[in-house]
mmCIF file of C-alpha atoms and ligand atoms in Angstrom:
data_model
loop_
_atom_site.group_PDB
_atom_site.id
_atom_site.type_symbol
_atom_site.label_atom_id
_atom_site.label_comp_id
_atom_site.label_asym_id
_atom_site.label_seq_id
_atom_site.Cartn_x
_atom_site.Cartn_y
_atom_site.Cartn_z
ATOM 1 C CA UNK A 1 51.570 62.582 -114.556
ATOM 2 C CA UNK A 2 54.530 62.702 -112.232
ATOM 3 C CA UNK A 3 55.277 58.824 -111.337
ATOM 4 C CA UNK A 4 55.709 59.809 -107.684
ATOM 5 C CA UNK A 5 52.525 61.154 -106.980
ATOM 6 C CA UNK A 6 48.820 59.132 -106.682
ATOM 7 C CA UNK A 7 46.570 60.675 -108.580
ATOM 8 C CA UNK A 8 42.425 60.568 -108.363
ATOM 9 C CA UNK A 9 41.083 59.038 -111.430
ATOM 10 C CA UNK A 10 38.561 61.931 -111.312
ATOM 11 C CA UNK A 11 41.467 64.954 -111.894
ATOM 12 C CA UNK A 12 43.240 65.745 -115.063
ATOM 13 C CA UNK A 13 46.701 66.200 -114.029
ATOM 14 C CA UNK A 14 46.865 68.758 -117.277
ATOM 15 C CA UNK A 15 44.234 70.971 -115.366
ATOM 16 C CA UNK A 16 45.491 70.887 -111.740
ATOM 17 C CA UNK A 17 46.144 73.943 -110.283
ATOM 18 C CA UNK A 18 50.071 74.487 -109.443
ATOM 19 C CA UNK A 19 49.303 77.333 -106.712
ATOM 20 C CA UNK A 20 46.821 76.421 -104.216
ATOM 21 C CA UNK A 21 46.522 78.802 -100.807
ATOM 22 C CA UNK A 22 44.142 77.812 -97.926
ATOM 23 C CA UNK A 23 43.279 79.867 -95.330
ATOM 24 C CA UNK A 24 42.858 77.245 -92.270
ATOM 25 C CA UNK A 25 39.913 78.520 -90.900
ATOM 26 C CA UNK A 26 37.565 76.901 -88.087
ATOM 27 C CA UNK A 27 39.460 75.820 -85.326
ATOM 28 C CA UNK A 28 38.107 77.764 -82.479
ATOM 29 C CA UNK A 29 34.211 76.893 -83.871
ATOM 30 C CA UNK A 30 34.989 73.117 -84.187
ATOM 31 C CA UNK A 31 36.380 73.439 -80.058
ATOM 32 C CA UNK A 32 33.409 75.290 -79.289
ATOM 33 C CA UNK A 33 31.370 73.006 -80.530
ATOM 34 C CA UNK A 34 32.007 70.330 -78.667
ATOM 35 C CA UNK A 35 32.387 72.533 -75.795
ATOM 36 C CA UNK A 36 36.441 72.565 -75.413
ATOM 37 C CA UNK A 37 39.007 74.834 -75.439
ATOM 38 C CA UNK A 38 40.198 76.674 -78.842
ATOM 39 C CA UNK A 39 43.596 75.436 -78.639
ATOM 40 C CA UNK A 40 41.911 71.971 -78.733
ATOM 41 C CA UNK A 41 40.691 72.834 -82.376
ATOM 42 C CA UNK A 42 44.612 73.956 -83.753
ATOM 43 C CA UNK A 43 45.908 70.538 -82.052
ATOM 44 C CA UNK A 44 43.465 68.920 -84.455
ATOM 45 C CA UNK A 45 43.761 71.264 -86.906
ATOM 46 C CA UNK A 46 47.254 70.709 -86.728
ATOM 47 C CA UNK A 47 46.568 67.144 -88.283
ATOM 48 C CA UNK A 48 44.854 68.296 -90.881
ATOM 49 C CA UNK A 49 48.009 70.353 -91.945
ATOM 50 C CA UNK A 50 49.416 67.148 -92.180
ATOM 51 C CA UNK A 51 46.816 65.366 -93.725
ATOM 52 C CA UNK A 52 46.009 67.912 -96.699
ATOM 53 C CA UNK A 53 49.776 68.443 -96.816
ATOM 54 C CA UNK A 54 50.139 64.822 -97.871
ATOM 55 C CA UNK A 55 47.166 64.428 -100.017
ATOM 56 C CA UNK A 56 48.654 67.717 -102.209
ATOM 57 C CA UNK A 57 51.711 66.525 -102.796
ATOM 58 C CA UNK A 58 50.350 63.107 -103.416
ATOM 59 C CA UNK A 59 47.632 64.647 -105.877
ATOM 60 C CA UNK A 60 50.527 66.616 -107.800
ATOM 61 C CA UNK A 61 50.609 69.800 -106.801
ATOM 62 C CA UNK A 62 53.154 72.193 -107.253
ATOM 63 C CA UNK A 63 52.976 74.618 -104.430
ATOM 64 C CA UNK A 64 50.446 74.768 -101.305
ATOM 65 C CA UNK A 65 50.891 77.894 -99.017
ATOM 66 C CA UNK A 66 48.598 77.438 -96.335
ATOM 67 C CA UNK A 67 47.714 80.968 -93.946
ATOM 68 C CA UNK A 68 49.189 79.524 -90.586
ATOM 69 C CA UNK A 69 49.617 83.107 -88.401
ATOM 70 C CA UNK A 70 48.402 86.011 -89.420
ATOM 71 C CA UNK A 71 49.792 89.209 -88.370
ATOM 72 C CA UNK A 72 46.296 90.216 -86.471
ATOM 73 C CA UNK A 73 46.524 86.652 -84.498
ATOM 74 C CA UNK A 74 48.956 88.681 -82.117
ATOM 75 C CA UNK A 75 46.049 90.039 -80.655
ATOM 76 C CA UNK A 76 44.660 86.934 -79.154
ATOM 77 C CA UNK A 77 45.181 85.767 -76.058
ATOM 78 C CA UNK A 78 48.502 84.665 -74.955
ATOM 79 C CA UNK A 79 47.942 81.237 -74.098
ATOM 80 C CA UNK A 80 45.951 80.983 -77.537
ATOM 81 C CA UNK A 81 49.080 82.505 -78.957
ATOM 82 C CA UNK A 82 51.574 80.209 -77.204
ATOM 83 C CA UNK A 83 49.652 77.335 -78.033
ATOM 84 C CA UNK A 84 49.699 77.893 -81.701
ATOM 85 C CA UNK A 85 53.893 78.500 -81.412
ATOM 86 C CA UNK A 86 53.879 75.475 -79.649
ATOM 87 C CA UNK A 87 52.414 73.801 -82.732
ATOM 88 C CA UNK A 88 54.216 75.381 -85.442
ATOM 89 C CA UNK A 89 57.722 74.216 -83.985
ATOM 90 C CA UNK A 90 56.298 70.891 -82.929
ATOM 91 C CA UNK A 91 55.138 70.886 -86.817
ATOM 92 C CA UNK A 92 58.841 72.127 -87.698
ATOM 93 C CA UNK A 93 60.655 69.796 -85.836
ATOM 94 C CA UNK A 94 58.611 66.546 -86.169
ATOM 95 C CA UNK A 95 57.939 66.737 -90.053
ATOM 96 C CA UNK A 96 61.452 67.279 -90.965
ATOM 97 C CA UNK A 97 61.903 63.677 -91.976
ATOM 98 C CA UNK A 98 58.444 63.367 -93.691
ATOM 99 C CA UNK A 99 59.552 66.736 -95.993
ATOM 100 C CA UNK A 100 62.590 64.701 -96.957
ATOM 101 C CA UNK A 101 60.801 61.656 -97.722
ATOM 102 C CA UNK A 102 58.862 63.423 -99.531
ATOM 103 C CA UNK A 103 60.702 65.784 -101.270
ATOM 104 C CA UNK A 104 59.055 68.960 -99.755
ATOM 105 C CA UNK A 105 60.360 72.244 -99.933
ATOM 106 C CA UNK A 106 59.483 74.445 -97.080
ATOM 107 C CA UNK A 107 59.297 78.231 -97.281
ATOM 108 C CA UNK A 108 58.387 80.620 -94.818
ATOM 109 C CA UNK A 109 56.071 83.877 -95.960
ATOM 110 C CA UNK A 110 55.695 86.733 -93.492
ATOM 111 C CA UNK A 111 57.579 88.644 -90.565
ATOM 112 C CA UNK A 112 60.159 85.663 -89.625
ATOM 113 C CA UNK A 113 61.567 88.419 -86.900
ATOM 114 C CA UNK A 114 58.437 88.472 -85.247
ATOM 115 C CA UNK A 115 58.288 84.894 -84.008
ATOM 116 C CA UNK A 116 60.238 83.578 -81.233
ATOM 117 C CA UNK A 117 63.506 83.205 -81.503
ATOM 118 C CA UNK A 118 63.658 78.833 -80.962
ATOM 119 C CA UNK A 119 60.497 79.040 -83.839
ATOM 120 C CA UNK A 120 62.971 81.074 -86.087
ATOM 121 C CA UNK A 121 65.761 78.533 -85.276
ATOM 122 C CA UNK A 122 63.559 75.536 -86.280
ATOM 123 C CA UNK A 123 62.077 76.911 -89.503
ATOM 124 C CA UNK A 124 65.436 78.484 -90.749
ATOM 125 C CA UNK A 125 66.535 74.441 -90.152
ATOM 126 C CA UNK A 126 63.948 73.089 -91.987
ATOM 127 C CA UNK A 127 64.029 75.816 -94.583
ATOM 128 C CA UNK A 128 67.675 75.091 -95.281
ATOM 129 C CA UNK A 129 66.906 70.853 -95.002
ATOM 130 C CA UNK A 130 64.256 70.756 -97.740
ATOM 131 C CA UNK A 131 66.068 73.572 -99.969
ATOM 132 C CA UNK A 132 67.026 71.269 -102.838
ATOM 133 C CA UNK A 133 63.964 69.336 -102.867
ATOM 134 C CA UNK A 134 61.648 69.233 -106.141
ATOM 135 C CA UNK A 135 58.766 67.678 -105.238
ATOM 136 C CA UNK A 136 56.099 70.293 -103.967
ATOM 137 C CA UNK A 137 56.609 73.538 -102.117
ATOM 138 C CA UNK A 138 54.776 74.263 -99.135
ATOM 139 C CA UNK A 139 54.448 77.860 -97.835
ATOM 140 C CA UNK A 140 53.575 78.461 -94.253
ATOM 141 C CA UNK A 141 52.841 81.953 -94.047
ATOM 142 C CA UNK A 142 53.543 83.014 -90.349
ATOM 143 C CA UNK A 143 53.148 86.476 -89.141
ATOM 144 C CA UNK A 144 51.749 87.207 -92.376
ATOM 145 C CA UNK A 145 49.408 90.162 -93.303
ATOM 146 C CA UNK A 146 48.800 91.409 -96.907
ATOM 147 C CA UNK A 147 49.081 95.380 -96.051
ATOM 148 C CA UNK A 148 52.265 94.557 -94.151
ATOM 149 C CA UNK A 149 54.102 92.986 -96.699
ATOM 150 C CA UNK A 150 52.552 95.448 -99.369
ATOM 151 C CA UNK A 151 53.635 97.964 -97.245
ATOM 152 C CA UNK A 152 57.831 96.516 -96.648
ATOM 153 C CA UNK A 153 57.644 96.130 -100.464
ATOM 154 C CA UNK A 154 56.989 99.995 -100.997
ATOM 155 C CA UNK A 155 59.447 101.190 -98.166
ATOM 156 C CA UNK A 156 62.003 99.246 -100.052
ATOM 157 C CA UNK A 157 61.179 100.512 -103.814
ATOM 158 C CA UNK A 158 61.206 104.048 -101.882
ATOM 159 C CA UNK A 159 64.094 103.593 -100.457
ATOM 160 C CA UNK A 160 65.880 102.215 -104.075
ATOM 161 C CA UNK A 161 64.058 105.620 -105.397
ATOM 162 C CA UNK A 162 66.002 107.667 -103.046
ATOM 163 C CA UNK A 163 69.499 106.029 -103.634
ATOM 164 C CA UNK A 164 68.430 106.422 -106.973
ATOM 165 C CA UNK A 165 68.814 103.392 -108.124
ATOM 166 C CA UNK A 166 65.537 103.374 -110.200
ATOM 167 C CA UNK A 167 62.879 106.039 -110.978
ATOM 168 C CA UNK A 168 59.521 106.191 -109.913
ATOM 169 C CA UNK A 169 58.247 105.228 -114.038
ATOM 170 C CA UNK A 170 60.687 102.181 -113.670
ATOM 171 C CA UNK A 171 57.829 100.700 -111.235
ATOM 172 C CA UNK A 172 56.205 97.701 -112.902
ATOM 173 C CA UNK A 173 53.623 95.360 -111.845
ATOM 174 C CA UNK A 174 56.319 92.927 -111.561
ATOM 175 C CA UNK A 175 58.794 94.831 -109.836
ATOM 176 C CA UNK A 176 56.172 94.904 -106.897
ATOM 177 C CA UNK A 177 55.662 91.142 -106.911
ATOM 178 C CA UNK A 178 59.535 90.681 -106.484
ATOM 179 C CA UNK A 179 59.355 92.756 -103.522
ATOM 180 C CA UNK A 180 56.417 90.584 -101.975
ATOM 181 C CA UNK A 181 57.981 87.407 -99.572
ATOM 182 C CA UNK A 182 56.535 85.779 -103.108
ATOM 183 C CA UNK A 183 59.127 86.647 -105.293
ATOM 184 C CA UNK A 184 59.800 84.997 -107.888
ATOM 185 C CA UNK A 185 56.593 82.708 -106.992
ATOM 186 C CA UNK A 186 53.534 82.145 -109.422
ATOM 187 C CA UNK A 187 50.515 83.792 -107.998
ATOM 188 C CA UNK A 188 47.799 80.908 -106.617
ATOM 189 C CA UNK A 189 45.710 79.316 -108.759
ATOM 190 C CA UNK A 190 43.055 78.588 -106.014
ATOM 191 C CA UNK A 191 42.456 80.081 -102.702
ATOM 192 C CA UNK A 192 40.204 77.626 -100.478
ATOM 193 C CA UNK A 193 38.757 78.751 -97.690
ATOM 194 C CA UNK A 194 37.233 76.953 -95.202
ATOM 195 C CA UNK A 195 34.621 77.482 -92.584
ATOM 196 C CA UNK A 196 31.792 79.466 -94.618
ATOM 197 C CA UNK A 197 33.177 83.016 -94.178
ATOM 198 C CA UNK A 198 33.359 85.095 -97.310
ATOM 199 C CA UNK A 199 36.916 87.022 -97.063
ATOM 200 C CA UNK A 200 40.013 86.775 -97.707
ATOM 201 C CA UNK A 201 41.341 88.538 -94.238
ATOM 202 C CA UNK A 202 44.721 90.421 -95.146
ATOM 203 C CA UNK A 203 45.952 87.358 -96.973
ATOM 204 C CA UNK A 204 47.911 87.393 -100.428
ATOM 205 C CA UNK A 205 45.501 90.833 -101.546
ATOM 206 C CA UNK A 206 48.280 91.348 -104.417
ATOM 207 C CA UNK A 207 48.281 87.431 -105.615
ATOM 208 C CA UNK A 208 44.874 86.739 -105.374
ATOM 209 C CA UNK A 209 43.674 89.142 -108.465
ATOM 210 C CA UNK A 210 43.070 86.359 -110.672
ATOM 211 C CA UNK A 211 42.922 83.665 -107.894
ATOM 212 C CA UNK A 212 40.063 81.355 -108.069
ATOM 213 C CA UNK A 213 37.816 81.257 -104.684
ATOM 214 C CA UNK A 214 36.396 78.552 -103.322
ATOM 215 C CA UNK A 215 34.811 79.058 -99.981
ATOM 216 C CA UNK A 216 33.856 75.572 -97.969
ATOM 217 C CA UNK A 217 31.174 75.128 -95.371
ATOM 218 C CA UNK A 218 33.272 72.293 -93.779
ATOM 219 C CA UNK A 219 35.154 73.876 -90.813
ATOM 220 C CA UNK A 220 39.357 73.384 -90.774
ATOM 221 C CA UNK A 221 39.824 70.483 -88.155
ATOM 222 C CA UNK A 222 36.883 68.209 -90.714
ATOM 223 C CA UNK A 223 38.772 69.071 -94.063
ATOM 224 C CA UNK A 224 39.591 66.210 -95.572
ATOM 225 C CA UNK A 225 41.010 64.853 -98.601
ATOM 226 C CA UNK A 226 38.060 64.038 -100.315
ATOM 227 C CA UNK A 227 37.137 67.315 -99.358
ATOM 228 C CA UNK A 228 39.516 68.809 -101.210
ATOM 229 C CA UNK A 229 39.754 66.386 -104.585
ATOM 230 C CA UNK A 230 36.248 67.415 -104.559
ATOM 231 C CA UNK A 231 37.818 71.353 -104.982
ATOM 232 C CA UNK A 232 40.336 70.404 -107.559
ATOM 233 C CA UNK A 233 37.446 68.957 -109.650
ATOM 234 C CA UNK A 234 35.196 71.873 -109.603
ATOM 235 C CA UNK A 235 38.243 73.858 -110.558
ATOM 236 C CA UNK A 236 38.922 71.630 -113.181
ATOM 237 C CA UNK A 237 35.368 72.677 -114.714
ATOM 238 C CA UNK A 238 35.785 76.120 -114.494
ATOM 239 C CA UNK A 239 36.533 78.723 -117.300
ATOM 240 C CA UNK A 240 39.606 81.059 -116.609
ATOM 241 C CA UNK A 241 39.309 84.158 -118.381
ATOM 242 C CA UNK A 242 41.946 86.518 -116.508
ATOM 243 C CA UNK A 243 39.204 89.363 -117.910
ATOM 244 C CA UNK A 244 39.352 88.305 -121.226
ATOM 245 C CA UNK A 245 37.106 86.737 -123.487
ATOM 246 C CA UNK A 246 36.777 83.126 -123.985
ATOM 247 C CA UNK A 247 38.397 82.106 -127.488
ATOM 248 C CA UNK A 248 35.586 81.638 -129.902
ATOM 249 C CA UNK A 249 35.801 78.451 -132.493
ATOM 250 C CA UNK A 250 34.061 80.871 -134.882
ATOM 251 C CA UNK A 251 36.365 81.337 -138.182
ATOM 252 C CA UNK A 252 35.974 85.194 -137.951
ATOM 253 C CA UNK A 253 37.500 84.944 -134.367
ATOM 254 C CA UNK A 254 34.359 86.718 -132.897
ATOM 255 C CA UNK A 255 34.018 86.052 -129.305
ATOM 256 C CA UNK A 256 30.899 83.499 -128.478
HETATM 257 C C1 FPP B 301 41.764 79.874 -87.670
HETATM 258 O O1 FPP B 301 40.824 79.300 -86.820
HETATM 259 C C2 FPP B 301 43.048 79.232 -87.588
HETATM 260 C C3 FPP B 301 44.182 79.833 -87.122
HETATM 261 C C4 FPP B 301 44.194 81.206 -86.639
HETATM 262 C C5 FPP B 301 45.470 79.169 -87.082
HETATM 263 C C6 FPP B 301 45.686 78.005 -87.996
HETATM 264 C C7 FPP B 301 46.544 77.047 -87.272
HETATM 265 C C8 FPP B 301 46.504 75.712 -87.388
HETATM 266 C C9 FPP B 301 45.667 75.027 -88.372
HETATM 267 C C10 FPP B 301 47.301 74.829 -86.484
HETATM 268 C C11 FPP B 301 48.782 75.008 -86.486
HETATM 269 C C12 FPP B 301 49.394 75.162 -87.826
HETATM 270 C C13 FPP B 301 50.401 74.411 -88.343
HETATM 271 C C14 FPP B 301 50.996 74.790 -89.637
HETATM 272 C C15 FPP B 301 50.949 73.228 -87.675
HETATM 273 P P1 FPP B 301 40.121 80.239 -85.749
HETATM 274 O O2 FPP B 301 40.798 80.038 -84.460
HETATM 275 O O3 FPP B 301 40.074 81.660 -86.227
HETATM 276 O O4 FPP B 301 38.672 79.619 -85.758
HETATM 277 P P2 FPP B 301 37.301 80.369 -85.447
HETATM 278 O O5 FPP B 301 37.107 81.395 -86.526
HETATM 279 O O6 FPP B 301 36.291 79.256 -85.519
HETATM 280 O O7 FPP B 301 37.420 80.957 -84.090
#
């Protein structure tokens, strides 16, 4: 166990997950709810980004990329949109200090040249502030979509094709991932996601084939940290088979 982190005596830090994705869903139910606006749901769904931010790197793991913006969000209304900017560089800005503490590396997955130019400034800061820090990496995927980043990972492969660079055969499975914003990043262990809907909506379509899924009822702006040490542990007891067959303990090797 890393001496910097608290662990729950109920995980085994051996079977943690390193890669855990969320998609943060919820917010606009939770406002609705309780009859207020949507944007009231991201302000506290905003603090649970902090909140489950501090309980994973406190629990010990490696890397949390959590599905801030997706590249369909664009499409809602502008003052939903503006709100949610407003929250990302108020996130940014006001956790700088809290990443160093820390020692949280922030990464940015998705179409940085999409967002607004004082949201680029911020993150590139903060990006370049946490760079040498070991502790955890978080991933905020902003202006992220699946397809779209599949798809700027083939243009550029085509375009290597037609310098000539590589062949077409050279293609591997790994070649692809490099040309993902994941590069050189392990795929996630664990995708949670909350709110009770049963998709994974244009996020990480590449990394998730091996992913496990857990889907929570609990909406985003309610996720807690209990909430999600009670995850860990039900990952903890599952079998991971990456299509294979469990090893048998039979001495002619025969699967059970
Ligand atoms: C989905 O809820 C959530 C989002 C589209 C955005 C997630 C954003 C935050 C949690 C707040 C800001 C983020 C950071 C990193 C500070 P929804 O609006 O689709 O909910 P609904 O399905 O109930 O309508």
């Amino acid at each position: 166990m890393k001496s910097d982190t608290i662990q729950d005596a109920r995980l085994d830090s051996e079977k943690l997950p390193f890669h855990v994705a969320m998609i943060m869903d919820g917010n606009g139910r939770w406002a609705k709810q309780r009859l207020m606006n949507r944007v009231k749901g991201h302000e506290k769904g905003s603090k649970t980004v902090r909140s489950i931010v501090t309980a994973a790197r406190e629990l010990g793991i490696g890397m949390l990329t959590l599905y801030a913006f997706s590249t369909e969000n664009w499409a809602r209304p502008k003052i939903e949109v503006s709100a949610l900017m407003m929250l990302l560089k108020r996130f940014l800005v006001s956790e700088r200090d809290t990443l160093m503490t820390r020692g949280v590396r922030l990464n940015i997955l998705g179409q940085q040249e999409k967002l607004p130019e004082d949201i680029q400034r911020e993150a590139e800061k903060t990006v370049e502030m946490t760079r040498s820090n070991q502790g955890m990496v978080l991933n905020l995927a902003l202006s992220y979509g699946s397809r779209q980043e599949i798809t700027q990972g083939v243009q550029t492969l085509a375009r290597k094709i037609k310098a000539g660079s590589i062949q077409p055969n050279d293609i591997t499975e790994e070649m692809i991932s490099d040309h993902l914003y994941t590069r050189q990043m392990p795929d996630p262990d664990l995708i949670i996601r909350t709110s009770g809907e049963y998709r994974l909506s244009n996020f990480m379509m590449w990394q998730a084939a091996y992913s496990e899924l857990f889907i929570t009822q609990t909406l985003w702006p309610d996720f807690t940290r209990d909430d999600f040490v009670e995850i860990l542990i039900n990952f903890q007891e599952r079998d991971r088979r990456f299509g294979r067959v469990k090893c048998s303990t039979l001495k002619d090797g025969s699967p059970q």
